[in-house]
XYZ file of C-alpha atoms in Angstrom:
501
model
C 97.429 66.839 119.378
C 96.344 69.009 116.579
C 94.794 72.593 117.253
C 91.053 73.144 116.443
C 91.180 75.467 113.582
C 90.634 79.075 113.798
C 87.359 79.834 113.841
C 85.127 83.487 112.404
C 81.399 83.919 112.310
C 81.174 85.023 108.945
C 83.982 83.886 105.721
C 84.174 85.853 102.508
C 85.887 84.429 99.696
C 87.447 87.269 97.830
C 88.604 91.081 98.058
C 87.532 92.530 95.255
C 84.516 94.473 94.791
C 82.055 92.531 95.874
C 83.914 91.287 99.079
C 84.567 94.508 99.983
C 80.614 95.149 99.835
C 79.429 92.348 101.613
C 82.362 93.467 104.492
C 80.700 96.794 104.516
C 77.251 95.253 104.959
C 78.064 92.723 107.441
C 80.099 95.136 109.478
C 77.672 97.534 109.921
C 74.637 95.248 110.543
C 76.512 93.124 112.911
C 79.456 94.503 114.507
C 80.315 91.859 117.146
C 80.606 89.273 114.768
C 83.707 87.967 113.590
C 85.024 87.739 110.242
C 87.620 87.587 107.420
C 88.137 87.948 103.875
C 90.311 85.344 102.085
C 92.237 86.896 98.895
C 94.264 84.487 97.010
C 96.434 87.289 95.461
C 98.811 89.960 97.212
C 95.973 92.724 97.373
C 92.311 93.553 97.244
C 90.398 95.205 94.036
C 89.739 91.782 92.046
C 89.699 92.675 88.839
C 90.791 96.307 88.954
C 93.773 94.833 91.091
C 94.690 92.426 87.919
C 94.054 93.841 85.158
C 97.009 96.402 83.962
C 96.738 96.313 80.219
C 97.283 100.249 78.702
C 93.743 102.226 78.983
C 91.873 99.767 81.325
C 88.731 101.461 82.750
C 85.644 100.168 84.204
C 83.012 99.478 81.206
C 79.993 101.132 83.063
C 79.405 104.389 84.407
C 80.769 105.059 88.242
C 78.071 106.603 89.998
C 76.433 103.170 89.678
C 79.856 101.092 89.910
C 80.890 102.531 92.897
C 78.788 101.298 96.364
C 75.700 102.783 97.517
C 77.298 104.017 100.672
C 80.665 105.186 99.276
C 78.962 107.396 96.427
C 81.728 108.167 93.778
C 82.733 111.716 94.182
C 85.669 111.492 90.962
C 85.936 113.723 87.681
C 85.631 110.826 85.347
C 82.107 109.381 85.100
C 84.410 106.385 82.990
C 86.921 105.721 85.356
C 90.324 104.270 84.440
C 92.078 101.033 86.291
C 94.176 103.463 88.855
C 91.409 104.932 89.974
C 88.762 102.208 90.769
C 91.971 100.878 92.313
C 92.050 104.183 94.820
C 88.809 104.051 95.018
C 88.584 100.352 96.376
C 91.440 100.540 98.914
C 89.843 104.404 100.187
C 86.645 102.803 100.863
C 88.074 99.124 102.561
C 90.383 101.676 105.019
C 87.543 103.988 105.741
C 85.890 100.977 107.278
C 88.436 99.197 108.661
C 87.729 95.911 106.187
C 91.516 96.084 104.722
C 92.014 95.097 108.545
C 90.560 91.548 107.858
C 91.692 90.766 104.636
C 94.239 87.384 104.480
C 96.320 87.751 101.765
C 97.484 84.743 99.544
C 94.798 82.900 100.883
C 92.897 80.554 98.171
C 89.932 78.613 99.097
C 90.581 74.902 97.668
C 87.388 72.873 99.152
C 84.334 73.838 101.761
C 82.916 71.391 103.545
C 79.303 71.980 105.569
C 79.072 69.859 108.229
C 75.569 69.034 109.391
C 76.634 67.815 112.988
C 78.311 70.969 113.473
C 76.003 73.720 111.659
C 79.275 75.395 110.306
C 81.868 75.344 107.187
C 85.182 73.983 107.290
C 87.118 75.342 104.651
C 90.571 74.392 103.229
C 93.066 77.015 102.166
C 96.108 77.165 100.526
C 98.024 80.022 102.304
C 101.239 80.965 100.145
C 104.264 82.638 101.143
C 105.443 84.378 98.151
C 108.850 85.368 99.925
C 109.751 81.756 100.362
C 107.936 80.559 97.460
C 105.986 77.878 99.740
C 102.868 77.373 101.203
C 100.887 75.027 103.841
C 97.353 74.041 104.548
C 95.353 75.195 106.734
C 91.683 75.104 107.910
C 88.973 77.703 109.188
C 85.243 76.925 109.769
C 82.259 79.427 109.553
C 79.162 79.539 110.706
C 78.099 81.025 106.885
C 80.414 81.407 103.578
C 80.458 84.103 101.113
C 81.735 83.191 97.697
C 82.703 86.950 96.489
C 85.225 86.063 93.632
C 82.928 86.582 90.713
C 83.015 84.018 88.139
C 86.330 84.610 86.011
C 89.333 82.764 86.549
C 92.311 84.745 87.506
C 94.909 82.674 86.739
C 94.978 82.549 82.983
C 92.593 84.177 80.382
C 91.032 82.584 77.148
C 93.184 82.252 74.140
C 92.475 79.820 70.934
C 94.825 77.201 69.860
C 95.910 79.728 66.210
C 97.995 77.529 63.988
C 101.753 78.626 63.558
C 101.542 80.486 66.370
C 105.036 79.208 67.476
C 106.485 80.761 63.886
C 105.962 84.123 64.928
C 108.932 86.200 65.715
C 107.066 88.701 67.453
C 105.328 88.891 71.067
C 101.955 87.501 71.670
C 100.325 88.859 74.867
C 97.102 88.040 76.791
C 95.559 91.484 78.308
C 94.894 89.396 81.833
C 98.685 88.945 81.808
C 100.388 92.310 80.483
C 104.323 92.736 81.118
C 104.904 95.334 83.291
C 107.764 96.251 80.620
C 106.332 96.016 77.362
C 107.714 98.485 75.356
C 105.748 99.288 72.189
C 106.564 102.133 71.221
C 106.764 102.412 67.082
C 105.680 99.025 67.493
C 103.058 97.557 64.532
C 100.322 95.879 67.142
C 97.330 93.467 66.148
C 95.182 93.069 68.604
C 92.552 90.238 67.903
C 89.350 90.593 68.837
C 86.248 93.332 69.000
C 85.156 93.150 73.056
C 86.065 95.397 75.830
C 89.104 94.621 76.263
C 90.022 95.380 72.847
C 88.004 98.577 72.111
C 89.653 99.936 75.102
C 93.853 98.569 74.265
C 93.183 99.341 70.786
C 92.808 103.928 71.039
C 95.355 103.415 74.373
C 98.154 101.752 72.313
C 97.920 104.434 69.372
C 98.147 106.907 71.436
C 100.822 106.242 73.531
C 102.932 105.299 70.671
C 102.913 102.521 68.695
C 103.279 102.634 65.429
C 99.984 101.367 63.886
C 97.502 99.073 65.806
C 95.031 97.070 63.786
C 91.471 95.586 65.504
C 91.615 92.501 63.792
C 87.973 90.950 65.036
C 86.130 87.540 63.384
C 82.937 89.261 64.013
C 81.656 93.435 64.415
C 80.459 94.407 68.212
C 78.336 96.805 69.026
C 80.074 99.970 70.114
C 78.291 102.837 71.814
C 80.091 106.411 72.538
C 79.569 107.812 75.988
C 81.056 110.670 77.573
C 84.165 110.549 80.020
C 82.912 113.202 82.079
C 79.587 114.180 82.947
C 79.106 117.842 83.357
C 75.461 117.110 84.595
C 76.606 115.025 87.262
C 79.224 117.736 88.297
C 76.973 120.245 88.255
C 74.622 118.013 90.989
C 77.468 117.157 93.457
C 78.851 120.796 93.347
C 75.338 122.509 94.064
C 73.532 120.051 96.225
C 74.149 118.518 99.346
C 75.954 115.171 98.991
C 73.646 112.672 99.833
C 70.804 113.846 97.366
C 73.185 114.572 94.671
C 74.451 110.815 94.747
C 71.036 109.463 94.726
C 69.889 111.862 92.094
C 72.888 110.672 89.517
C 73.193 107.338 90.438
C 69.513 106.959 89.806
C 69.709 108.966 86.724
C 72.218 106.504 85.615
C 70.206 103.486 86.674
C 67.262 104.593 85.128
C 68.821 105.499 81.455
C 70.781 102.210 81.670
C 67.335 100.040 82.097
C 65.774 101.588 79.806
C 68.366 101.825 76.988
C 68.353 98.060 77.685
C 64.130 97.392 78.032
C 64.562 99.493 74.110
C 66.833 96.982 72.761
C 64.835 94.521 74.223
C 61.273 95.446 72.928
C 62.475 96.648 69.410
C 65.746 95.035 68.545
C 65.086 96.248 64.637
C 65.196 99.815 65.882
C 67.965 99.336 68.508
C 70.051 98.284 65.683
C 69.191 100.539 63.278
C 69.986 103.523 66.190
C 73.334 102.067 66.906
C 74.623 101.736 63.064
C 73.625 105.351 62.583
C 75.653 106.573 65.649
C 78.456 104.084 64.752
C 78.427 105.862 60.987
C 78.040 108.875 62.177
C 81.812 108.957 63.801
C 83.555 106.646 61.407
C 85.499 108.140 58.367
C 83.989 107.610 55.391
C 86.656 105.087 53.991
C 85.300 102.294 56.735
C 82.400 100.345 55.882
C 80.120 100.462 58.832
C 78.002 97.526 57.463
C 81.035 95.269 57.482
C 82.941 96.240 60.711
C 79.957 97.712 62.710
C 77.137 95.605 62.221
C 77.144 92.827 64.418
C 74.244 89.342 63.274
C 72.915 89.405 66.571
C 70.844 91.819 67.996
C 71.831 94.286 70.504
C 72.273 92.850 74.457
C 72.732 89.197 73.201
C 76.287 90.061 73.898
C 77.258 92.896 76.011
C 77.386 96.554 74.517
C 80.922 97.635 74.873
C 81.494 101.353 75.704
C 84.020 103.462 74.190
C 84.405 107.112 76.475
C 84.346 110.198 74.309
C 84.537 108.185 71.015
C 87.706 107.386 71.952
C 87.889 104.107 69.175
C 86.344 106.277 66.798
C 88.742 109.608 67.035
C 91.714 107.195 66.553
C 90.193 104.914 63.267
C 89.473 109.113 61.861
C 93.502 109.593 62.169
C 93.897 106.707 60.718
C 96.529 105.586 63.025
C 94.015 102.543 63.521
C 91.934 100.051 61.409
C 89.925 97.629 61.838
C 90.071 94.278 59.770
C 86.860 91.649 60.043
C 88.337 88.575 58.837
C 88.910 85.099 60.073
C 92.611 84.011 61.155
C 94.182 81.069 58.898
C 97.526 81.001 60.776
C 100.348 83.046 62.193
C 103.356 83.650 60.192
C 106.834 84.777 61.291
C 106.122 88.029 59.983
C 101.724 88.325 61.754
C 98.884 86.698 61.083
C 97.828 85.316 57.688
C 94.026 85.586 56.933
C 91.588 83.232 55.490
C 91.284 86.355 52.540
C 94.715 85.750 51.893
C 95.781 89.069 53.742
C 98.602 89.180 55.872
C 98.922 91.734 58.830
C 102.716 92.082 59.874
C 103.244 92.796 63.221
C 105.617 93.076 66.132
C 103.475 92.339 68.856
C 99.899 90.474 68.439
C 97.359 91.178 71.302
C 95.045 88.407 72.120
C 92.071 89.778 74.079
C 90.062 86.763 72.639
C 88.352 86.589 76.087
C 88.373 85.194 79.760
C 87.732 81.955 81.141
C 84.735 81.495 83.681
C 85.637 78.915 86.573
C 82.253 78.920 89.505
C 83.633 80.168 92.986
C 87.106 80.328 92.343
C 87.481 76.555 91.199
C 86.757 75.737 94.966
C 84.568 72.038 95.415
C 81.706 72.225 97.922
C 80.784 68.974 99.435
C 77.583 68.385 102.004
C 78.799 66.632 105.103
C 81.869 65.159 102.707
C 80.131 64.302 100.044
C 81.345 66.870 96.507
C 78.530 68.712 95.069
C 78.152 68.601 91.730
C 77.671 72.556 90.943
C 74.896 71.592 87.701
C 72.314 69.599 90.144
C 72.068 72.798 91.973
C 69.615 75.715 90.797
C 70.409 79.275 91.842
C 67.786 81.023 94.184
C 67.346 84.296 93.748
C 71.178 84.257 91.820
C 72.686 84.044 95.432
C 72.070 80.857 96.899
C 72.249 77.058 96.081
C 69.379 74.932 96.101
C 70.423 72.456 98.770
C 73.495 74.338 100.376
C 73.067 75.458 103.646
C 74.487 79.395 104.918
C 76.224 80.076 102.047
C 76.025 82.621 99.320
C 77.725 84.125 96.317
C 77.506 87.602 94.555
C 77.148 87.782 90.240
C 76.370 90.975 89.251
C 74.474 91.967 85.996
C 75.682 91.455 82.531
C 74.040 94.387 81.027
C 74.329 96.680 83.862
C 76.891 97.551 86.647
C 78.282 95.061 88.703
C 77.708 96.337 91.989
C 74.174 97.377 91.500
C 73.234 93.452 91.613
C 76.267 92.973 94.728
C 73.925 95.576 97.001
C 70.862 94.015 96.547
C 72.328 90.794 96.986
C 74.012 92.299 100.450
C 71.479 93.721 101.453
C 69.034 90.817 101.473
C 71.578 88.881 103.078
C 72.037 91.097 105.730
C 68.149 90.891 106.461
C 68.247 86.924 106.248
C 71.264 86.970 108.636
C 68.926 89.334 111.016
C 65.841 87.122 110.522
C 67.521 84.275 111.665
C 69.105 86.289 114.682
C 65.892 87.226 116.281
C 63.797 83.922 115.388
C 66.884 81.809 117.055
C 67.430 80.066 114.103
C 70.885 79.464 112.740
C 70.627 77.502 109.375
C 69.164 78.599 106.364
C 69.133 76.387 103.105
C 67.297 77.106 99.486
C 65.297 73.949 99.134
C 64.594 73.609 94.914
C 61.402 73.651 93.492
C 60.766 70.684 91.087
C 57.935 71.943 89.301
C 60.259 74.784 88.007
C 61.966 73.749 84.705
C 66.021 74.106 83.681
C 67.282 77.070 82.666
C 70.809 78.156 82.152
C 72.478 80.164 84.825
C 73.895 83.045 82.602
C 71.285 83.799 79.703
C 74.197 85.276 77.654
C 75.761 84.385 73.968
C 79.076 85.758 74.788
C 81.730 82.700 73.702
C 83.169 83.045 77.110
C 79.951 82.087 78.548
C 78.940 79.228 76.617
C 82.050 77.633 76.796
C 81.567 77.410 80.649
C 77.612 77.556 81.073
C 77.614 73.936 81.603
C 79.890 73.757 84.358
C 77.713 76.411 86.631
C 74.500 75.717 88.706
C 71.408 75.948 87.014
C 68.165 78.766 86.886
C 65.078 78.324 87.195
C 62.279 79.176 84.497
C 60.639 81.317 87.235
C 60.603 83.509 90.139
C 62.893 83.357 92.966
C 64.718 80.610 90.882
C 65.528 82.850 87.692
C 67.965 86.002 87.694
C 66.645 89.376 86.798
C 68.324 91.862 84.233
C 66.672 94.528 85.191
C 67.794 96.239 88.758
C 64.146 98.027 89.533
C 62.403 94.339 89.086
C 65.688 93.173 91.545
C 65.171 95.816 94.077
C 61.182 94.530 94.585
C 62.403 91.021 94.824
C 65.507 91.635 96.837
C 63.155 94.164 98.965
C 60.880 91.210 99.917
C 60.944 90.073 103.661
C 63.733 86.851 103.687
C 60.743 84.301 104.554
C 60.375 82.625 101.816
C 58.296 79.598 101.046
C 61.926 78.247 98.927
C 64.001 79.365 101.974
C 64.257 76.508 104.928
C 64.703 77.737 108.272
C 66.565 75.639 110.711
C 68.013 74.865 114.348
C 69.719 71.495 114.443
C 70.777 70.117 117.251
C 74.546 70.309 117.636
C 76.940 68.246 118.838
C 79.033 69.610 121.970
C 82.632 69.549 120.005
C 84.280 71.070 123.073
C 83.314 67.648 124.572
C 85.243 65.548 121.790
C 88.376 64.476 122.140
C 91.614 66.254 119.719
C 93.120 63.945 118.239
C-alpha cells in the first residue's frame, strides 16, 4: 500500500522574494495553518541567490524593494547582490519561514482536484550529494506560484555566427564562474540593459584591462545616487516606523511620477534624459548615437546606474561603448557589420533572460492540462478558471515587491473572507465581454519572445494589470467580493473512507 502524500494547508512555489512575502503574510494572518515553501535550488533569495556576476545590485531603490514590514535599515539606498542576499535570509529567520523552506524541491505538474477541493502537486526532490532524485507528491488546500517569471536554468543568448572560432571565453551573466579571472583581461560585453550597465563600470574597475559596451541599440540610462543622505537623515532622527513610511513613500511617490512624466510627455521625457546623459559623458562620445534610444522612455525599462557609475568609467576612458550590429565572432572578438573588429579575451553576453510562466510547471483541472493562453489574469494574481491558486509579478517600471504586498495582502483578506463565510474554494470566473490583451504590456525582446506563451489580460478592470502602485493599492484595497471572484463549498468526498491502494 502506498502512503497518502504529505499534506500542508497552504504551498508556495518559490523562496525568493516574493515567497518569502507571502510566508510572512500567511504566517501572521493565520498561524495554525500549515505550510511550506518549495525551492528548487540549494537556498532562498531567487534572483539575488543566482545571480553572482561582478557589481550585481538590485535596479530599484531599497526602501521600496525591501518588505513593508522589514523596512530596510542599510547605508546603500542601491544595494549590491550580498546584501539583498543578508537582507533576505535576516528577514526569513526573524520569522521563522527559513524553517519551512524544502530545498531542491521543483514543482513539475499541479493538479486541482474538484472531488477533493485541494492541489496535488508533483515534485522533483533532488539530492545533490548523490546526484539523484525521486518523486514525490503533496496536496494543498491553495497554491502559491512565487517564482516570478524568469527561467533559472539558462539565460537568453542569440545563435552569433563563428561563435565556436573564438579563442576566448564567452560567458552568460546568469551563469558566472565562480573563478573567472579577468584581470588585464580585454572584455566585450554585448548588450545595453541592466545587466550590462552594471558588469560593464564593475569589470573596469576591478581590473580588466579595457571593457567595451558593445550594444545593437542605445538604452536609456538614468544616474541615481548610491546613498541617500535624506533618507539617513529620517531613520537617524525619527522614530523607526515613521521614518520607513516617510522614505519609502517618498520613493514611491517620485518613482510614479517620474513614470506618469514619461508617460504624458514622452517628447520632454526624452529630451530630459539626453541632456542628463550629455551632461556626464566626455565630450568625445556622441550622445545622439549611443544614448538616444527610438523608443520612448518606459517602453523598455529605464536602467539605473548608482552615482554615475557607467558614466565616471566611459570619462577615464577605461570604457567605450560601440552601437553596432554583430556580423560574426572571430578567433580574435567579434567582427561588426561596419567592418570593425573588437579583440577580446573574454566576450560577455548579457543579451537577456528567458521568461518560462510558473517555473515551467503544467496545471491541469481535475487532469485535464491547462493551456496557460485561454486563461486571463484577474487582478495579475489569479487565473480565470483556476480554483485557490495564485501567483505574484511585480511591476516592470517600479519595484518588485511593491506589487508582491499588495498582491499578499489581498490574498490574505480573500483567505479570511472565505474563513468566516465557511467557504473554501475561490475561482476567477472570466469575463467575455472584456477583450484580449497581452499579459506583460512591455517591448523588452525578452518579453515578446515569451508573451505568447503566458495567460492573457484583460482590456479592463480587475482583468488588466496596473503600472502604477497608488491606482494598485485602491484596487488591491477593495473588499475580496468580487462580482469576477466565485465563492464556493463543494461537497467533498470522505477520502479517509477510500481504500489505499
Amino acid at each position: 500500500m502506498s502512503p497518502q502524500p504529505e499534506h500542508v494547508d497552504h504551498l508556495i512555489i518559490g523562496a525568493g522574494l516574493s515567497g518569502i512575502d507571502m510566508a510572512y503574510h500567511l504566517s501572521k494572518e493565520f498561524p495554525q495553518r500549515t505550510y511550506a515553501l518549495l525551492e528548487m535550488r540549494g537556498a532562498i533569495g531567487g534572483t539575488w541567490d543566482l545571480f553572482r556576476y561582478p557589481g550585481v545590485r538590485s535596479d530599484s531603490d531599497m526602501y521600496t524593494l525591501g518588505f513593508r514590514w522589514k523596512p530596510w535599515r542599510g547605508e546603500k539606498s542601491i544595494a549590491d547582490g550580498a546584501d539583498i542576499r543578508s537582507y533576505l535570509h535576516e528577514a526569513a529567520a526573524e520569522h521563522g519561514i527559513d524553517q519551512h523552506v524544502r530545498y531542491h524541491h521543483k514543482l513539475l505538474r499541479a493538479d486541482w482536484s474538484s472531488a477533493d477541493a485541494r492541489w496535488t502537486v508533483t515534485v522533483e526532490r533532488a539530492e545533490p550529494e548523490s546526484g539523484t532524485s525521486e518523486t514525490i507528491e503533496l496536496t494543498s488546500n491553495f497554491l502559491f506560484s512565487t517564482s516570478g517569471y524568469y527561467r533559472y536554468d539558462q539565460g537568453f543568448t542569440p545563435d552569433f555566427a563563428g561563435r565556436e572560432d573564438f579563442k576566448g571565453q564567452v560567458i552568460h551573466p546568469q551563469l558566472w564562474p565562480e573563478d573567472l579571472d579577468y584581470t588585464a583581461k580585454r572584455v566585450v560585453v554585448i548588450g545595453s540593459g541592466a545587466t550590462a550597465v552594471t558588469l560593464v563600470p564593475a569589470m573596469a574597475d576591478s581590473g580588466a584591462a579595457h571593457v567595451t559596451m558593445l550594444q545593437r541599440t542605445p538604452t536609456y540610462i538614468i544616474s541615481q545616487p548610491g546613498k541617500d543622505s535624506m533618507a539617513k537623515a529620517m531613520m537617524e532622527k525619527l522614530p523607526p516606523k515613521i521614518s520607513s513610511v516617510l522614505v519609502r513613500g517618498r520613493y514611491i511617490a517620485q518613482s510614479t511620477a517620474f513614470y506618469e512624466f514619461c508617460q504624458a510627455r514622452p517628447k520632454a521625457a526624452r529630451a530630459y534624459l539626453r541632456a542628463m546623459s550629455k551632461r556626464q559623458l566626455p565630450s568625445d562620445i556622441d550622445v545622439d548615437k549611443h544614448f538616444k534610444p527610438p523608443y520612448d522612455p518606459w517602453d523598455q525599462r529605464l536602467c539605473l546606474v548608482p552615482g554615475g557609475d557607467l558614466y565616471r568609467a566611459l570619462r577615464r576612458h577605461d570604457v567605450d561603448v560601440v552601437t553596432d550590429q554583430i556580423d560574426r565572432f572571430t578567433e580574435k572578438g567579434i567582427r561588426l557589420q561596419s567592418g570593425q573588429e573588437l579583440e577580446a579575451d573574454i566576450v560577455v553576453t548579457a543579451t537577456g533572460l528567458n521568461l518560462v510562466a510558473f517555473g515551467g510547471a503544467e496545471l491541469a483541472i481535475d487532469g485535464e492540462t491547462v493551456h496557460l493562453p485561454d486563461t486571463m489574469a484577474y487582478k495579475g494574481m489569479m487565473l480565470s478558471g483556476i480554483p485557490n491558486f495564485a501567483f505574484i509579478v511585480g511591476y516592470t517600471n517600479a519595484s518588485w515587491t511593491l506589487k508582491a504586498d499588495l498582491v499578499c495582502a489581498y490574498t490574505a483578506r480573500m483567505l479570511r473572507h472565505m474563513e468566516t463565510t465557511g467557504q473554501t474554494v475561490v475561482t476567477p470566473r472570466r469575463d467575455d465581454s472584456v477583450g484580449e490583451e497581452p499579459f506583460l504590456d512591455f517591448a523588452a525582446g525578452y518579453v515578446l519572445r515569451a508573451v505568447d506563451q503566458f495567460p492573457k489580460q484583460g482590456s479592463s478592470e480587475p482583468w488588466r494589470l496596473k503600472m502604477n502602485y497608488f491606482k494598485d493599492r485602491k484596487v488591491f484595497g477593495a473588499d475580496p467580493v468580487d462580482p469576477a471572484l466565485e465563492y464556493s463549498r463543494p461537497p467533498v468526498r470522505d477520502r479517509a473512507a477510500e481504500p489505499v491502494s
